[in-house]
């Protein structure tokens, strides 16, 4: 399978924190040796995207500028770098907040890559999913099973994994009670569904 990749694409970019959001023609990025190029079909919008856009966290973690936001992207792999393993053109892939990490520090080795000092963040330090073609580190990009509804899976890539991880690390057993604050919100509504599927009792 191969895809014709255009030179330009549409995307939303801003040049300074809080500046004008411009929907315009942008170059299609070339994947680095370790990256896959994903034709983004759907993207969720996370509250973190608003923090990135406003530069709220820029004093702590410098923001890439100009920046294309977005870290809940679901799409199709259309190209890949020379050292990528484990992916095929045509596979479904997800872009998460953690775009890539060093894979060499204690955090990375213990499966806590989000805490890596060298974490590369989609829609923050790495152009994200608010464009038709986005790059992601092949190790960290999410594998999405064939036949998955990409519109449904997009918000799971941040909101979903956030609460899923919380429920998993709580080390509960079926029948335990779980209290979910903000259960009607974006993350809460997903947490409620996961908790129910895991057999927990819910306090909403
Ligand atoms: Zn998010
Ligand atoms: Zn690391």
PDB file of C-alpha atoms and ligand atoms in Angstrom:
ATOM      1  CA  UNK A   1       0.000   0.000   0.000  1.00  0.00           C
ATOM      2  CA  UNK A   2       1.244   3.481  -0.753  1.00  0.00           C
ATOM      3  CA  UNK A   3      -0.229   6.926  -0.496  1.00  0.00           C
ATOM      4  CA  UNK A   4       0.353  10.010  -2.542  1.00  0.00           C
ATOM      5  CA  UNK A   5       1.527  12.627  -0.089  1.00  0.00           C
ATOM      6  CA  UNK A   6       0.925  16.255  -1.036  1.00  0.00           C
ATOM      7  CA  UNK A   7       3.535  18.977  -0.514  1.00  0.00           C
ATOM      8  CA  UNK A   8       1.106  21.213   1.351  1.00  0.00           C
ATOM      9  CA  UNK A   9      -1.846  20.687   3.652  1.00  0.00           C
ATOM     10  CA  UNK A  10      -4.338  22.618   5.745  1.00  0.00           C
ATOM     11  CA  UNK A  11      -3.676  23.211   9.416  1.00  0.00           C
ATOM     12  CA  UNK A  12      -4.229  25.635  12.268  1.00  0.00           C
ATOM     13  CA  UNK A  13      -1.119  27.482  13.419  1.00  0.00           C
ATOM     14  CA  UNK A  14      -0.306  30.327  15.809  1.00  0.00           C
ATOM     15  CA  UNK A  15       2.884  32.358  15.814  1.00  0.00           C
ATOM     16  CA  UNK A  16       2.768  33.721  19.348  1.00  0.00           C
ATOM     17  CA  UNK A  17       1.036  32.617  22.528  1.00  0.00           C
ATOM     18  CA  UNK A  18      -2.511  33.987  22.491  1.00  0.00           C
ATOM     19  CA  UNK A  19      -2.006  35.335  18.963  1.00  0.00           C
ATOM     20  CA  UNK A  20      -4.202  34.872  15.932  1.00  0.00           C
ATOM     21  CA  UNK A  21      -5.119  31.269  15.076  1.00  0.00           C
ATOM     22  CA  UNK A  22      -4.531  30.929  11.349  1.00  0.00           C
ATOM     23  CA  UNK A  23      -6.137  28.196   9.237  1.00  0.00           C
ATOM     24  CA  UNK A  24      -3.862  28.035   6.230  1.00  0.00           C
ATOM     25  CA  UNK A  25      -1.737  26.061   3.791  1.00  0.00           C
ATOM     26  CA  UNK A  26       1.295  24.599   5.544  1.00  0.00           C
ATOM     27  CA  UNK A  27       4.092  22.301   4.384  1.00  0.00           C
ATOM     28  CA  UNK A  28       3.548  18.586   5.010  1.00  0.00           C
ATOM     29  CA  UNK A  29       6.220  17.552   7.551  1.00  0.00           C
ATOM     30  CA  UNK A  30       8.865  14.990   6.606  1.00  0.00           C
ATOM     31  CA  UNK A  31       9.170  12.192   9.175  1.00  0.00           C
ATOM     32  CA  UNK A  32      12.544  11.912  10.937  1.00  0.00           C
ATOM     33  CA  UNK A  33      14.201   8.435  10.846  1.00  0.00           C
ATOM     34  CA  UNK A  34      12.344   7.425  14.053  1.00  0.00           C
ATOM     35  CA  UNK A  35       8.967   8.875  13.074  1.00  0.00           C
ATOM     36  CA  UNK A  36       5.799   7.880  11.265  1.00  0.00           C
ATOM     37  CA  UNK A  37       3.773  10.352   9.207  1.00  0.00           C
ATOM     38  CA  UNK A  38       0.072  10.156  10.029  1.00  0.00           C
ATOM     39  CA  UNK A  39      -2.751  11.423   7.831  1.00  0.00           C
ATOM     40  CA  UNK A  40      -4.942  12.751  10.643  1.00  0.00           C
ATOM     41  CA  UNK A  41      -8.625  11.929  10.118  1.00  0.00           C
ATOM     42  CA  UNK A  42     -10.004  13.130  13.462  1.00  0.00           C
ATOM     43  CA  UNK A  43      -8.667  15.143  16.365  1.00  0.00           C
ATOM     44  CA  UNK A  44     -10.074  15.806  19.787  1.00  0.00           C
ATOM     45  CA  UNK A  45      -9.538  19.148  21.504  1.00  0.00           C
ATOM     46  CA  UNK A  46      -8.225  19.024  25.060  1.00  0.00           C
ATOM     47  CA  UNK A  47      -8.264  21.822  27.645  1.00  0.00           C
ATOM     48  CA  UNK A  48      -4.468  21.552  27.587  1.00  0.00           C
ATOM     49  CA  UNK A  49      -4.600  22.831  24.004  1.00  0.00           C
ATOM     50  CA  UNK A  50      -6.024  26.067  25.403  1.00  0.00           C
ATOM     51  CA  UNK A  51      -3.232  26.294  28.014  1.00  0.00           C
ATOM     52  CA  UNK A  52      -0.648  25.745  25.260  1.00  0.00           C
ATOM     53  CA  UNK A  53      -2.253  28.380  23.042  1.00  0.00           C
ATOM     54  CA  UNK A  54      -2.373  30.959  25.835  1.00  0.00           C
ATOM     55  CA  UNK A  55       1.204  30.167  26.889  1.00  0.00           C
ATOM     56  CA  UNK A  56       0.012  29.465  30.448  1.00  0.00           C
ATOM     57  CA  UNK A  57       2.799  26.964  31.133  1.00  0.00           C
ATOM     58  CA  UNK A  58       5.529  28.537  29.004  1.00  0.00           C
ATOM     59  CA  UNK A  59       7.511  29.691  32.084  1.00  0.00           C
ATOM     60  CA  UNK A  60       7.906  26.047  33.147  1.00  0.00           C
ATOM     61  CA  UNK A  61       8.051  24.248  29.819  1.00  0.00           C
ATOM     62  CA  UNK A  62       9.036  26.393  26.834  1.00  0.00           C
ATOM     63  CA  UNK A  63       6.478  26.314  24.034  1.00  0.00           C
ATOM     64  CA  UNK A  64       7.476  25.621  20.420  1.00  0.00           C
ATOM     65  CA  UNK A  65       6.628  28.640  18.270  1.00  0.00           C
ATOM     66  CA  UNK A  66       5.099  28.819  15.789  1.00  0.00           C
ATOM     67  CA  UNK A  67       2.936  25.914  16.909  1.00  0.00           C
ATOM     68  CA  UNK A  68       0.283  23.598  15.507  1.00  0.00           C
ATOM     69  CA  UNK A  69      -1.655  22.306  18.525  1.00  0.00           C
ATOM     70  CA  UNK A  70      -3.512  19.078  19.179  1.00  0.00           C
ATOM     71  CA  UNK A  71      -2.683  15.803  20.904  1.00  0.00           C
ATOM     72  CA  UNK A  72      -5.726  13.598  20.342  1.00  0.00           C
ATOM     73  CA  UNK A  73      -5.193  12.725  16.686  1.00  0.00           C
ATOM     74  CA  UNK A  74      -6.320   9.519  15.009  1.00  0.00           C
ATOM     75  CA  UNK A  75      -5.386   8.631  11.457  1.00  0.00           C
ATOM     76  CA  UNK A  76      -3.560   6.455   8.958  1.00  0.00           C
ATOM     77  CA  UNK A  77       0.198   5.867   8.596  1.00  0.00           C
ATOM     78  CA  UNK A  78       1.211   7.136   5.146  1.00  0.00           C
ATOM     79  CA  UNK A  79       5.022   7.267   5.427  1.00  0.00           C
ATOM     80  CA  UNK A  80       7.778   6.406   7.866  1.00  0.00           C
ATOM     81  CA  UNK A  81      11.423   7.079   8.626  1.00  0.00           C
ATOM     82  CA  UNK A  82      14.181   4.601   7.743  1.00  0.00           C
ATOM     83  CA  UNK A  83      14.655   3.189  11.260  1.00  0.00           C
ATOM     84  CA  UNK A  84      10.986   2.653  12.106  1.00  0.00           C
ATOM     85  CA  UNK A  85      10.040  -0.896  13.040  1.00  0.00           C
ATOM     86  CA  UNK A  86       6.689  -2.484  13.807  1.00  0.00           C
ATOM     87  CA  UNK A  87       4.518  -0.274  11.588  1.00  0.00           C
ATOM     88  CA  UNK A  88       3.158  -0.720   8.076  1.00  0.00           C
ATOM     89  CA  UNK A  89       1.858   1.873   5.665  1.00  0.00           C
ATOM     90  CA  UNK A  90      -1.925   1.869   6.053  1.00  0.00           C
ATOM     91  CA  UNK A  91      -1.889   1.030   9.786  1.00  0.00           C
ATOM     92  CA  UNK A  92      -4.119   3.132  12.035  1.00  0.00           C
ATOM     93  CA  UNK A  93      -2.182   5.294  14.488  1.00  0.00           C
ATOM     94  CA  UNK A  94      -2.870   7.733  17.273  1.00  0.00           C
ATOM     95  CA  UNK A  95      -1.053  10.901  18.299  1.00  0.00           C
ATOM     96  CA  UNK A  96      -0.880  11.305  22.065  1.00  0.00           C
ATOM     97  CA  UNK A  97       0.349  14.125  24.332  1.00  0.00           C
ATOM     98  CA  UNK A  98       3.617  12.196  24.739  1.00  0.00           C
ATOM     99  CA  UNK A  99       4.939  12.298  21.200  1.00  0.00           C
ATOM    100  CA  UNK A 100       8.322  10.825  22.055  1.00  0.00           C
ATOM    101  CA  UNK A 101      10.802  10.369  24.898  1.00  0.00           C
ATOM    102  CA  UNK A 102      14.477   9.459  25.371  1.00  0.00           C
ATOM    103  CA  UNK A 103      13.735   5.765  26.191  1.00  0.00           C
ATOM    104  CA  UNK A 104      16.994   5.782  28.123  1.00  0.00           C
ATOM    105  CA  UNK A 105      16.335   7.383  31.526  1.00  0.00           C
ATOM    106  CA  UNK A 106      14.949   5.766  34.681  1.00  0.00           C
ATOM    107  CA  UNK A 107      11.424   7.134  34.005  1.00  0.00           C
ATOM    108  CA  UNK A 108      11.387   5.749  30.476  1.00  0.00           C
ATOM    109  CA  UNK A 109      12.776   2.393  31.558  1.00  0.00           C
ATOM    110  CA  UNK A 110      10.088   2.024  34.246  1.00  0.00           C
ATOM    111  CA  UNK A 111       7.238   2.856  31.865  1.00  0.00           C
ATOM    112  CA  UNK A 112       6.783   6.405  33.165  1.00  0.00           C
ATOM    113  CA  UNK A 113       7.849   8.110  29.946  1.00  0.00           C
ATOM    114  CA  UNK A 114       5.548  11.081  30.568  1.00  0.00           C
ATOM    115  CA  UNK A 115       7.951  12.154  33.335  1.00  0.00           C
ATOM    116  CA  UNK A 116      11.018  11.952  31.045  1.00  0.00           C
ATOM    117  CA  UNK A 117      13.048  15.192  31.119  1.00  0.00           C
ATOM    118  CA  UNK A 118      13.361  14.921  27.348  1.00  0.00           C
ATOM    119  CA  UNK A 119       9.675  14.244  26.699  1.00  0.00           C
ATOM    120  CA  UNK A 120       8.541  15.654  23.350  1.00  0.00           C
ATOM    121  CA  UNK A 121       4.927  16.802  23.627  1.00  0.00           C
ATOM    122  CA  UNK A 122       2.419  16.829  20.760  1.00  0.00           C
ATOM    123  CA  UNK A 123       0.821  20.210  20.295  1.00  0.00           C
ATOM    124  CA  UNK A 124       3.327  21.807  22.681  1.00  0.00           C
ATOM    125  CA  UNK A 125       6.970  21.088  21.787  1.00  0.00           C
ATOM    126  CA  UNK A 126       6.075  19.145  18.615  1.00  0.00           C
ATOM    127  CA  UNK A 127       3.514  20.189  15.993  1.00  0.00           C
ATOM    128  CA  UNK A 128       0.343  18.283  16.775  1.00  0.00           C
ATOM    129  CA  UNK A 129      -2.876  16.949  15.315  1.00  0.00           C
ATOM    130  CA  UNK A 130      -4.570  20.182  14.166  1.00  0.00           C
ATOM    131  CA  UNK A 131      -3.199  19.539  10.682  1.00  0.00           C
ATOM    132  CA  UNK A 132      -3.872  16.950   8.002  1.00  0.00           C
ATOM    133  CA  UNK A 133      -0.431  15.339   8.277  1.00  0.00           C
ATOM    134  CA  UNK A 134       1.445  15.046  11.568  1.00  0.00           C
ATOM    135  CA  UNK A 135       4.564  13.200  12.708  1.00  0.00           C
ATOM    136  CA  UNK A 136       4.915  11.005  15.774  1.00  0.00           C
ATOM    137  CA  UNK A 137       7.711   8.941  17.271  1.00  0.00           C
ATOM    138  CA  UNK A 138       7.094   5.358  16.147  1.00  0.00           C
ATOM    139  CA  UNK A 139       7.741   3.967  19.641  1.00  0.00           C
ATOM    140  CA  UNK A 140       5.220   6.199  21.398  1.00  0.00           C
ATOM    141  CA  UNK A 141       2.525   6.525  18.723  1.00  0.00           C
ATOM    142  CA  UNK A 142      -0.600   4.558  19.678  1.00  0.00           C
ATOM    143  CA  UNK A 143      -1.421   1.442  17.676  1.00  0.00           C
ATOM    144  CA  UNK A 144      -5.098   1.430  16.797  1.00  0.00           C
ATOM    145  CA  UNK A 145      -6.716  -1.863  15.713  1.00  0.00           C
ATOM    146  CA  UNK A 146      -8.062  -2.043  12.152  1.00  0.00           C
ATOM    147  CA  UNK A 147     -11.765  -1.330  11.892  1.00  0.00           C
ATOM    148  CA  UNK A 148     -11.761   1.076  14.870  1.00  0.00           C
ATOM    149  CA  UNK A 149     -13.984   4.145  14.499  1.00  0.00           C
ATOM    150  CA  UNK A 150     -11.333   6.883  14.423  1.00  0.00           C
ATOM    151  CA  UNK A 151     -13.827   9.585  15.423  1.00  0.00           C
ATOM    152  CA  UNK A 152     -14.624   7.679  18.595  1.00  0.00           C
ATOM    153  CA  UNK A 153     -11.020   6.836  19.432  1.00  0.00           C
ATOM    154  CA  UNK A 154      -9.564  10.370  19.059  1.00  0.00           C
ATOM    155  CA  UNK A 155     -10.588  11.714  22.508  1.00  0.00           C
ATOM    156  CA  UNK A 156      -9.423   8.502  24.162  1.00  0.00           C
ATOM    157  CA  UNK A 157      -5.844   9.385  23.186  1.00  0.00           C
ATOM    158  CA  UNK A 158      -5.606  11.967  25.985  1.00  0.00           C
ATOM    159  CA  UNK A 159      -8.793  12.171  28.044  1.00  0.00           C
ATOM    160  CA  UNK A 160      -9.289   8.409  27.912  1.00  0.00           C
ATOM    161  CA  UNK A 161      -5.751   7.270  28.693  1.00  0.00           C
ATOM    162  CA  UNK A 162      -5.522   9.797  31.538  1.00  0.00           C
ATOM    163  CA  UNK A 163      -8.418   8.302  33.478  1.00  0.00           C
ATOM    164  CA  UNK A 164      -7.699   4.718  32.401  1.00  0.00           C
ATOM    165  CA  UNK A 165      -4.198   5.054  33.855  1.00  0.00           C
ATOM    166  CA  UNK A 166      -5.617   6.487  37.092  1.00  0.00           C
ATOM    167  CA  UNK A 167      -8.049   3.574  37.444  1.00  0.00           C
ATOM    168  CA  UNK A 168      -5.320   1.017  36.686  1.00  0.00           C
ATOM    169  CA  UNK A 169      -2.791   2.442  39.145  1.00  0.00           C
ATOM    170  CA  UNK A 170      -5.460   2.609  41.879  1.00  0.00           C
ATOM    171  CA  UNK A 171      -5.057  -1.203  42.034  1.00  0.00           C
ATOM    172  CA  UNK A 172      -8.702  -1.840  42.852  1.00  0.00           C
ATOM    173  CA  UNK A 173     -10.615  -5.080  42.525  1.00  0.00           C
ATOM    174  CA  UNK A 174     -14.068  -5.562  41.010  1.00  0.00           C
ATOM    175  CA  UNK A 175     -16.724  -4.520  43.492  1.00  0.00           C
ATOM    176  CA  UNK A 176     -14.635  -1.730  45.056  1.00  0.00           C
ATOM    177  CA  UNK A 177     -16.105   1.756  45.226  1.00  0.00           C
ATOM    178  CA  UNK A 178     -14.694   4.523  43.036  1.00  0.00           C
ATOM    179  CA  UNK A 179     -15.429   8.213  43.573  1.00  0.00           C
ATOM    180  CA  UNK A 180     -15.261  10.255  40.368  1.00  0.00           C
ATOM    181  CA  UNK A 181     -15.225  14.017  40.773  1.00  0.00           C
ATOM    182  CA  UNK A 182     -16.482  15.920  37.741  1.00  0.00           C
ATOM    183  CA  UNK A 183     -18.049  12.719  36.413  1.00  0.00           C
ATOM    184  CA  UNK A 184     -20.103  14.596  33.819  1.00  0.00           C
ATOM    185  CA  UNK A 185     -17.066  16.258  32.227  1.00  0.00           C
ATOM    186  CA  UNK A 186     -14.922  15.064  29.342  1.00  0.00           C
ATOM    187  CA  UNK A 187     -12.557  12.941  31.437  1.00  0.00           C
ATOM    188  CA  UNK A 188     -15.170  12.042  34.039  1.00  0.00           C
ATOM    189  CA  UNK A 189     -17.632  10.633  31.520  1.00  0.00           C
ATOM    190  CA  UNK A 190     -14.906   8.345  30.158  1.00  0.00           C
ATOM    191  CA  UNK A 191     -13.763   7.382  33.690  1.00  0.00           C
ATOM    192  CA  UNK A 192     -17.339   6.444  34.535  1.00  0.00           C
ATOM    193  CA  UNK A 193     -17.549   4.089  31.552  1.00  0.00           C
ATOM    194  CA  UNK A 194     -14.165   2.462  32.251  1.00  0.00           C
ATOM    195  CA  UNK A 195     -14.913   2.045  35.944  1.00  0.00           C
ATOM    196  CA  UNK A 196     -18.228   0.386  35.138  1.00  0.00           C
ATOM    197  CA  UNK A 197     -16.585  -1.934  32.589  1.00  0.00           C
ATOM    198  CA  UNK A 198     -13.944  -2.842  35.209  1.00  0.00           C
ATOM    199  CA  UNK A 199     -16.694  -3.880  37.593  1.00  0.00           C
ATOM    200  CA  UNK A 200     -16.305  -1.078  40.162  1.00  0.00           C
ATOM    201  CA  UNK A 201     -19.124   0.565  42.053  1.00  0.00           C
ATOM    202  CA  UNK A 202     -19.485   4.248  41.319  1.00  0.00           C
ATOM    203  CA  UNK A 203     -19.923   7.272  43.520  1.00  0.00           C
ATOM    204  CA  UNK A 204     -20.646  10.134  41.114  1.00  0.00           C
TER     205      UNK A 204
HETATM  206 ZN1  LIG B   1      -4.908  16.448  26.736  1.00  0.00          ZN
HETATM  207 ZN1  LIG B   2      13.544   9.383  29.214  1.00  0.00          ZN
END
